[in-house]
C-alpha positions as a printed NumPy array, in Angstrom:
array([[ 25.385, -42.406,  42.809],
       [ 23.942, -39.486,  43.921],
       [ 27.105, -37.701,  43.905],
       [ 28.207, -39.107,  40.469],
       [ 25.158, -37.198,  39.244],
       [ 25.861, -34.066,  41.508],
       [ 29.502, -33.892,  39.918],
       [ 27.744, -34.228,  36.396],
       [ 24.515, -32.09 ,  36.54 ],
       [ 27.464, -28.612,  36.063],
       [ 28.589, -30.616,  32.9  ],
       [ 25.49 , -31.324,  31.264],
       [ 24.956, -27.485,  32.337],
       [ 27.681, -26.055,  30.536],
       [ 26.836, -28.235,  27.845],
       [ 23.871, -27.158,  26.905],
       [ 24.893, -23.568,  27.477],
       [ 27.516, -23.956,  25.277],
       [ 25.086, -25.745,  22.553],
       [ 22.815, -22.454,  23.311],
       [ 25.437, -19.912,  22.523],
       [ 26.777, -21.742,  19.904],
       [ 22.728, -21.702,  18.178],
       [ 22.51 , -18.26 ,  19.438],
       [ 25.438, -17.35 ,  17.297],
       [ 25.311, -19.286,  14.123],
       [ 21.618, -17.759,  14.013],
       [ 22.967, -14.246,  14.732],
       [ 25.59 , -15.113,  11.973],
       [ 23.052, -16.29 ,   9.117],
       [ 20.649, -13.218,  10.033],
       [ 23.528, -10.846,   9.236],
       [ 24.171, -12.914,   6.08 ],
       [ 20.886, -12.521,   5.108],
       [ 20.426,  -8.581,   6.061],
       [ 23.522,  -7.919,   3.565],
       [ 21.199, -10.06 ,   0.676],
       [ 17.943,  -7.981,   2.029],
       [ 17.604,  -5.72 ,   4.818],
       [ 14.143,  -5.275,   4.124],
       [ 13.417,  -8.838,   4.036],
       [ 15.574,  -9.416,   7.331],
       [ 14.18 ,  -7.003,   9.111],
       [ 10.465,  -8.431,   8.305],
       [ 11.368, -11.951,   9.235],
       [ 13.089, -10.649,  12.971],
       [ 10.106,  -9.047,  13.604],
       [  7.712, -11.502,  12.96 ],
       [ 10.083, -14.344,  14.127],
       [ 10.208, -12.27 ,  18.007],
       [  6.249, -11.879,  17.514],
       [  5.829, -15.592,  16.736],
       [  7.953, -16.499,  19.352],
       [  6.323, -13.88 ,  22.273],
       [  2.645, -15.929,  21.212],
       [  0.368, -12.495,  21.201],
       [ -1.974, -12.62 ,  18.803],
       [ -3.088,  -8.659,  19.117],
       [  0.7  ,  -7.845,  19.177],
       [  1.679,  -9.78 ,  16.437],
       [ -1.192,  -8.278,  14.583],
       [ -0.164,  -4.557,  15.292],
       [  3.462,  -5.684,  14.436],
       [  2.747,  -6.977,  11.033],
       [  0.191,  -3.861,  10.337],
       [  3.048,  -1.553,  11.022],
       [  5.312,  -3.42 ,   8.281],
       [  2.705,  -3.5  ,   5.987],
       [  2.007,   0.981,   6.557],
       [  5.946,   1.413,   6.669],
       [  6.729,  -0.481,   2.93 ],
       [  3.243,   1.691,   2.096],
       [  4.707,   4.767,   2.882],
       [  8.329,   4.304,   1.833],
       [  6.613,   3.506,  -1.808],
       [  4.165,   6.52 ,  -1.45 ],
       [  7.106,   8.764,  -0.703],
       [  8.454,   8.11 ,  -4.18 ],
       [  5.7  ,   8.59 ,  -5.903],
       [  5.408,  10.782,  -8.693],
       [  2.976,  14.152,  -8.471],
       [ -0.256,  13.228, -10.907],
       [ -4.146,  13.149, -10.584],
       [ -5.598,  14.392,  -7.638],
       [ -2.4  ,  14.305,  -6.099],
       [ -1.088,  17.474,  -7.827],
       [ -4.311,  19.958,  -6.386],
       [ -3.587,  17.903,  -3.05 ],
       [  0.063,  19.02 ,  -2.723],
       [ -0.299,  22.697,  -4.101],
       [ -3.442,  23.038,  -1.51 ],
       [ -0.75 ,  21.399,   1.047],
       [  2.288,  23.715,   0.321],
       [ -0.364,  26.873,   0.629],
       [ -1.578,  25.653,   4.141],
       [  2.288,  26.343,   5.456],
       [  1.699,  30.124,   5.441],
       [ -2.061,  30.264,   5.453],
       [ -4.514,  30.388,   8.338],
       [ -6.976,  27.544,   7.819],
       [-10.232,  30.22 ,   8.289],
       [ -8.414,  31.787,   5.334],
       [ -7.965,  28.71 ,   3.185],
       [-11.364,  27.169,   3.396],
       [-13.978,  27.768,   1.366],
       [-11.728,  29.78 ,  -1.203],
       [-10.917,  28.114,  -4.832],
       [ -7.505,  27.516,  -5.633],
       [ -6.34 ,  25.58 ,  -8.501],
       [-10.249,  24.962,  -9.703],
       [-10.74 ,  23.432,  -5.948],
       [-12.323,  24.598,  -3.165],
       [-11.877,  22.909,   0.463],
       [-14.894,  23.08 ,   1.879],
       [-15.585,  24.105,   5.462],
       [-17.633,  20.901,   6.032],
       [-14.5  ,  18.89 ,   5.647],
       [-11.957,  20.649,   7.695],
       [-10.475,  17.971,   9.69 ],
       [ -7.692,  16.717,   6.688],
       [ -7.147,  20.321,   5.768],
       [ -6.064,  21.324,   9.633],
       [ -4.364,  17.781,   9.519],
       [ -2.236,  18.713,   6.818],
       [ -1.556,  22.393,   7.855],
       [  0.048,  20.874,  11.057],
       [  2.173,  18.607,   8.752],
       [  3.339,  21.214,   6.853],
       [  4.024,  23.169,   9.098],
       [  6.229,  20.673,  10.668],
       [  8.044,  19.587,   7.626],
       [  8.205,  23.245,   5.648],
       [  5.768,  21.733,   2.735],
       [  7.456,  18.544,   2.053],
       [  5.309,  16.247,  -0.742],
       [  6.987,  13.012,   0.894],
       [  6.326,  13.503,   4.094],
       [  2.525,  14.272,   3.71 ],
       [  2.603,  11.204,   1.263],
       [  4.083,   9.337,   4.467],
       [  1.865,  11.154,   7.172],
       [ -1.231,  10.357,   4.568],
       [ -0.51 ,   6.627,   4.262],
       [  0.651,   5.919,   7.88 ],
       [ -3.177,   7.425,   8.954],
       [ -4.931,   5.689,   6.403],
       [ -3.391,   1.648,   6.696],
       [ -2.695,   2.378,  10.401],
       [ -6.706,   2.742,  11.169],
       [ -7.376,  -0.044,   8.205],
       [ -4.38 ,  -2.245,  10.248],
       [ -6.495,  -1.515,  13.712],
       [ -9.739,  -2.749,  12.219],
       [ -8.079,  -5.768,  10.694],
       [ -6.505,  -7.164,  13.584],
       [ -9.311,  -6.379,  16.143],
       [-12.054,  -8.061,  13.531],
       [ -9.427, -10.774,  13.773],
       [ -9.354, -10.922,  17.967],
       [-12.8  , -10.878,  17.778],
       [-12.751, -14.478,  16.769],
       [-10.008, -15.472,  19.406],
       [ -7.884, -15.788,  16.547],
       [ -3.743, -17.032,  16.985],
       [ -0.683, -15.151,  16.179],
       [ -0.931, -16.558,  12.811],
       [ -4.423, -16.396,  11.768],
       [ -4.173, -13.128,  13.38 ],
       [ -1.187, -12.356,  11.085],
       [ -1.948, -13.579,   7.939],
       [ -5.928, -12.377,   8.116],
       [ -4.259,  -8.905,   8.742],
       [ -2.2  ,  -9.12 ,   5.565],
       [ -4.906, -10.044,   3.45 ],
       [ -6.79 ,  -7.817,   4.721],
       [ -4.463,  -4.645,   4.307],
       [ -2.857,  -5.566,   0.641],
       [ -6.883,  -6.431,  -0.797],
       [ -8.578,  -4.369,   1.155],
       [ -8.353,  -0.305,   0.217],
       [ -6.488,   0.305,  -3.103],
       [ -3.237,   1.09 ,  -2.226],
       [ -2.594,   3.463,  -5.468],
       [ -5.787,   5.65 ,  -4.779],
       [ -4.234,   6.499,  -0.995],
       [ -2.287,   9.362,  -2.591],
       [ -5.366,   9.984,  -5.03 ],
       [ -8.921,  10.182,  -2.4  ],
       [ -6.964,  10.989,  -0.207],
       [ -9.533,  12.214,   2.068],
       [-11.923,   9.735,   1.009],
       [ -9.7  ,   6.542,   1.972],
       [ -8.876,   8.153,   5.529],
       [-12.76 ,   8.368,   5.579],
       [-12.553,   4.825,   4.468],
       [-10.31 ,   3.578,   7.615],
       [-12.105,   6.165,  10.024],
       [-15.753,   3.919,   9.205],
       [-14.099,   0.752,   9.263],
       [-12.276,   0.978,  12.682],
       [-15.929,   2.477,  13.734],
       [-17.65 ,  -0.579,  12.326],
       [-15.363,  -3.162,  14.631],
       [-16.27 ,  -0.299,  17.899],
       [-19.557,  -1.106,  17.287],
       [-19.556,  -4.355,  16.825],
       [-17.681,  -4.478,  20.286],
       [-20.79 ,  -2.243,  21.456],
       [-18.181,   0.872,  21.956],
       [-20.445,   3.184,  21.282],
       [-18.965,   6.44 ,  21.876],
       [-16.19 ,   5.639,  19.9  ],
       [-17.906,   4.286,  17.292],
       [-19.321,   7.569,  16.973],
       [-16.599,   9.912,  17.182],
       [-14.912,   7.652,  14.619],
       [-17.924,   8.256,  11.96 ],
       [-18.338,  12.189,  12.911],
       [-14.553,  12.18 ,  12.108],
       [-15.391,  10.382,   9.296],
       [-17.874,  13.18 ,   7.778],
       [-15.98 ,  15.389,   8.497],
       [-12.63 ,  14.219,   6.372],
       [-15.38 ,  13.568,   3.508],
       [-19.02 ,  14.42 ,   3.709],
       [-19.885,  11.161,   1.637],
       [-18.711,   9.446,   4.316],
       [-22.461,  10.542,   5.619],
       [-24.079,   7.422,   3.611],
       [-21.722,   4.727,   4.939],
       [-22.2  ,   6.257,   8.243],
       [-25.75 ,   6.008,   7.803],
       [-25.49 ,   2.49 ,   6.735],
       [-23.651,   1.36 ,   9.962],
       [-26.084,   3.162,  12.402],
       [-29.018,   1.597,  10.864],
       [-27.902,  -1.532,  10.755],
       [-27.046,  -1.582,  14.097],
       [-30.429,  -0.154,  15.131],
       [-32.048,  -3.098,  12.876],
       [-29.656,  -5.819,  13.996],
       [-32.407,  -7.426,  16.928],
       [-35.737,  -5.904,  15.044],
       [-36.633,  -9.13 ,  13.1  ],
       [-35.993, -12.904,  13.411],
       [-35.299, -13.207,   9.945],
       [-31.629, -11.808,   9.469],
       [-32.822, -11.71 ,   5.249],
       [-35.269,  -9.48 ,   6.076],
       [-33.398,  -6.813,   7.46 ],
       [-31.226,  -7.311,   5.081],
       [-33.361,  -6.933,   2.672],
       [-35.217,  -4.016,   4.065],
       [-31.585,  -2.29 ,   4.5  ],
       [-30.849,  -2.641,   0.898],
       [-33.851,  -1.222,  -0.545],
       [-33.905,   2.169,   1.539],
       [-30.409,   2.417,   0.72 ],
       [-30.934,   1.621,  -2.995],
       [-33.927,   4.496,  -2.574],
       [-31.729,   6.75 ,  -1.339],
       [-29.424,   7.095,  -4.125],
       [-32.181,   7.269,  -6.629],
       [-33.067,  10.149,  -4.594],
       [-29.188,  11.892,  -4.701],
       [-29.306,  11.694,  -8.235],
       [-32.83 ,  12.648,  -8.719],
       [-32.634,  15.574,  -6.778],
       [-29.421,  16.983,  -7.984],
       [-26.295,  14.351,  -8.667],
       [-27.257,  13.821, -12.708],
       [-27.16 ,  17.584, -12.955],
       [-23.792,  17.879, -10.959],
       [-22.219,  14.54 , -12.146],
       [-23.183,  14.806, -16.11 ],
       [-20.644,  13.721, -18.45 ],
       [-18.019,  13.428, -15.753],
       [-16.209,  10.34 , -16.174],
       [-13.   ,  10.019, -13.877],
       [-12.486,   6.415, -14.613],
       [-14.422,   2.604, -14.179],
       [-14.654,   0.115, -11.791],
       [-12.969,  -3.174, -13.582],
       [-15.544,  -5.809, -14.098],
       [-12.635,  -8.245, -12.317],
       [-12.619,  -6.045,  -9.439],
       [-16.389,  -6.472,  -8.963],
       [-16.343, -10.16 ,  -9.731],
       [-14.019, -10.274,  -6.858],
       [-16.378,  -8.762,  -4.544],
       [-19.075, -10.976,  -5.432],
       [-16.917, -14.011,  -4.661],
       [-15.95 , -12.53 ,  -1.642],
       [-19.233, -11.6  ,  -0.118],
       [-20.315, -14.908,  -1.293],
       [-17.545, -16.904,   0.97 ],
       [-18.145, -14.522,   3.709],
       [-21.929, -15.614,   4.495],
       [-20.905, -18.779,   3.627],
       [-17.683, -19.41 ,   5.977],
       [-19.42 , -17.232,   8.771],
       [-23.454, -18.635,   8.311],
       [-23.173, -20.685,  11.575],
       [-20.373, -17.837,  13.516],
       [-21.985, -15.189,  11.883],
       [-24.805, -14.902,  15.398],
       [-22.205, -15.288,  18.212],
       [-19.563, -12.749,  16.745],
       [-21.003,  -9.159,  16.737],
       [-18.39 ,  -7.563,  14.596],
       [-19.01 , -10.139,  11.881],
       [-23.112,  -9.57 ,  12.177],
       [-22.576,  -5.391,  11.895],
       [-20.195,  -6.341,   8.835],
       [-23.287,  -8.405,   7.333],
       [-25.675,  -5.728,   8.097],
       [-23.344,  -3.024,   6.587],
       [-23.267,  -5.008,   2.983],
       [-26.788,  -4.341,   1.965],
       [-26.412,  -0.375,   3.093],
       [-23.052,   0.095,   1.496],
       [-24.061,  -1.862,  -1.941],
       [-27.531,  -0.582,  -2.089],
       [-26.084,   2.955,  -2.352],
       [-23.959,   2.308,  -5.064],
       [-26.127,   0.378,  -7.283],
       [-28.591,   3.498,  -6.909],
       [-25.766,   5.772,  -8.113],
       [-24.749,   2.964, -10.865],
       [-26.197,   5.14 , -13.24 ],
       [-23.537,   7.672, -12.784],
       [-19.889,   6.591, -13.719],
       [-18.271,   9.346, -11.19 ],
       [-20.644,   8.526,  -8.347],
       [-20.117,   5.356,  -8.616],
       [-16.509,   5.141,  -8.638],
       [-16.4  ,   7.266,  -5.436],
       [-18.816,   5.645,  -3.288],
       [-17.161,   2.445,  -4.792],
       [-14.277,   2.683,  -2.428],
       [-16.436,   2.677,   0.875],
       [-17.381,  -1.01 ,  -0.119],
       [-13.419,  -1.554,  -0.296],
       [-12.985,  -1.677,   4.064],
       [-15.946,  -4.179,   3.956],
       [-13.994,  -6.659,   1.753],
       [-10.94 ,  -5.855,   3.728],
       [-12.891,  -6.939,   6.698],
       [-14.992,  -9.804,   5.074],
       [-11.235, -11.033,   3.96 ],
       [-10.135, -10.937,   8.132],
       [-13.091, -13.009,   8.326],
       [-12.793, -15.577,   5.738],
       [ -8.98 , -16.143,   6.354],
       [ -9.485, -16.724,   9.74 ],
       [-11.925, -19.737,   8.888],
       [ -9.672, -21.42 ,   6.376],
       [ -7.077, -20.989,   8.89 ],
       [ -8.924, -23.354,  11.273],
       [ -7.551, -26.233,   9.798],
       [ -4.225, -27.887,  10.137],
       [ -2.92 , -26.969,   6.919],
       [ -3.203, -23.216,   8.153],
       [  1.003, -22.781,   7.587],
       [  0.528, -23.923,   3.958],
       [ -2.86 , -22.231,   3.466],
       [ -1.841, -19.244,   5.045],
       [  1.236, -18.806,   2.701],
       [ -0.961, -19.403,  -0.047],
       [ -2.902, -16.805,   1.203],
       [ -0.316, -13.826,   1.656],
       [  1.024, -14.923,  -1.945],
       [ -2.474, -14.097,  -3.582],
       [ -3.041, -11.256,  -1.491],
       [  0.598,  -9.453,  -2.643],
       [  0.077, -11.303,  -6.536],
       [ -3.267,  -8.96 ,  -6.559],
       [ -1.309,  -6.061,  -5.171],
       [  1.16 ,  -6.429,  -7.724],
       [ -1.65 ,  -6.614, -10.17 ],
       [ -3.261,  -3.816,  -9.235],
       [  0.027,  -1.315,  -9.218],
       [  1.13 ,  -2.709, -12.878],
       [ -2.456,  -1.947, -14.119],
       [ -2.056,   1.791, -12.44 ],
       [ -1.403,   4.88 , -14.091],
       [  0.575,   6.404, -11.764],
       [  4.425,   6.296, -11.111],
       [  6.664,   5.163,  -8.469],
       [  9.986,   5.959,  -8.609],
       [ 10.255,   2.867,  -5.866],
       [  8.217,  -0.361,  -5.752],
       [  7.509,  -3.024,  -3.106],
       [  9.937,  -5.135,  -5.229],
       [ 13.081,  -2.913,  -5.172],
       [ 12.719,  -2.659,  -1.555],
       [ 12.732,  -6.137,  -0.875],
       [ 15.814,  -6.61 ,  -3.471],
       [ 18.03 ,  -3.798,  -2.401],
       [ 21.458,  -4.921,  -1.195],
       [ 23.841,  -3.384,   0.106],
       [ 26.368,  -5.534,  -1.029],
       [ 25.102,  -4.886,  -5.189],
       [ 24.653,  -1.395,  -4.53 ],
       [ 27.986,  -0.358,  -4.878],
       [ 27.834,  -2.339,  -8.564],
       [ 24.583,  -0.062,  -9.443],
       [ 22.453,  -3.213,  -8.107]])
């Protein structure tokens, strides 16, 4: 008997090799089929499928973060020169043949780089330096920094909850598409690498890095000097986190100094120097959003909220970041600028509130539910935008290469 199954074992060996290879290539066969449909869409689902399959969490988060900044960029490339965008590249294509102590501080095109804010300015000299002035390359260099720190914060908020590779995954989509405004990255340009500077800080600290933390909000300042009051708002609430028992009190006590202090700017010099500029609104649906999701946040994370540091220096950040802006409301201009710093808390408060609903065991479903809303309000936003793309999210995932020959 023994021997019977001796002589078999090589059988049921080559068997199963040969049912293997035979997977191995029918798979291999339908994932070309389906990269001549969609390449983008092939590529997408290999990478995740080798991430899913490898069971890292943080990896799988970087992985999908990268997708997400590459389709970013490749739509950013295409975009068309308007707004702020058209000072940004003229500024850029000077910086090839101009010493950066010659550039700042001097007007050009009605705009002066100031010599507080040097680090984008030397960032994109380099760039163009590199390139020889070329608009999509900065647009790709610009985008790349800015979703590459938001993608970092994302998926380390997300690790900080011993999330899996798909919790980790989705949370770090939502995060990414609803987070920062993806058609203002080529528009505050310095403001929304500001943005992504203060919110990889805000996870450092809430992992008690310190000294990163820091360097990550000096950076910050110096990209954007407004970046000062976010700053602010993250060192004091981390200074106030263990003052009180009551967590609403320092809350509280956070949002009225913060409040105070932008009566103050405006009082002592922002009406004057903000006075019948109006560069556009914040939509009364964008706000509504960010009441509901500051709402599910201290809801979902009330009883995790204590025993997950990044989540408590999140909480303590809300009161600093919002008081600011309602003391600016007065002021359409100020308050679309400082606006966008609230934009990396709901990109983290969404890592957060994903990664709760994920705990159940309809996370697949939920979690597809999840990405679709996330890309439906992407979508939403870039139809409601003024600016043009010559290339959009959807024609990359529909070119084919075997319509393009027919114009498809």
């Amino acid at each position: 008997m023994a021997r019977i199954l001796t002589n078999l074992a090589p059988e049921r060996g080559t068997v199963s090799a040969r049912l293997t290879g035979t997977r191995f290539v029918l798979g291999a066969s339908l994932l070309v089929a389906f990269a001549m449909v969609s390449p983008a869409l092939a590529a997408i689902a290999s990478i995740l499928l080798v991430v899913g399959i490898a069971r890292r969490p943080t990896l799988a988060g970087f992985v999908v973060a990268a997708v997400i900044t590459a389709l970013f960029a490749w739509v950013n490339a295409t975009k068309h020169i308007q707004g702020d965008w058209v000072w940004y590249t003229e500024h850029y294509r000077v910086l090839e043949y101009t010493p950066l102590i010659d550039y700042l501080g001097v007007g050009y095109l009605g705009v002066s780089a100031e010599p507080t804010e040097p680090l984008f300015y030397a960032f994109a000299q380099v760039v163009s330096v590199l390139s020889g002035a070329s608009v999509p390359v900065l647009a790709v260099a610009v985008t790349t920094v800015i979703y590459g720190l938001l993608g970092c914060a994302c998926v380390f908020a997300a690790r900080s909850f011993r999330a899996g590779t798909w919790s980790t995954s989705v949370a770090t989509i939502v995060g990414m598409t609803a987070g920062l405004t993806f058609t203002l990255s080529t528009q505050l340009v310095r403001q929304e690498i500001a943005a992504g500077l203060i919110a990889v800080a805000i996870v450092a600290a809430g992992y008690r890095r310190w000294p990163v933390s820091f360097l990550l909000l000096t950076a910050a300042v110096l990209t954007h000097n407004s970046a000062a009051i976010p700053a602010a708002g993250l060192v004091v609430g981390v200074l106030l986190r263990g003052r009180f028992r009551r967590r609403w009190l320092r809350i509280g006590l956070i949002g009225v100094v913060f409040y105070a202090l932008g009566r103050f700017y405006l009082a002592t010099g922002g009406d004057a120097a903000y006075a019948g500029q109006n560069n556009g609104s914040i939509s009364p649906a964008v706000i509504a959003l960010d009441v509901i999701v500051v709402v599910a946040f201290m809801v979902v994370t009330r009883r995790r909220v204590g025993a997950n540091p990044v989540a408590a220096v999140v909480l303590l950040c809300i009161p600093a970041f919002y008081g600011f802006v309602l003391g600016v409301a007065s002021e359409p201009l100020p308050l679309l600028r400082m606006y966008f710093f609230v934009e990396i808390l709901r990109a983290l408060m969404l890592v957060f509130i994903c990664i709760t609903v994920l705990r159940s065991r309809w996370r697949l479903i939920l979690g597809i539910g999840l990405v679709a809303a996330a890309f439906f309000y992407l979508a939403l936003r870039l139809a409601q935008s003024p600016f043009v793309y010559s290339t959009t999210l959807l024609d990359i995932v529909r070119w084919s290469p075997l319509f393009a020959p027919l114009g498809g």
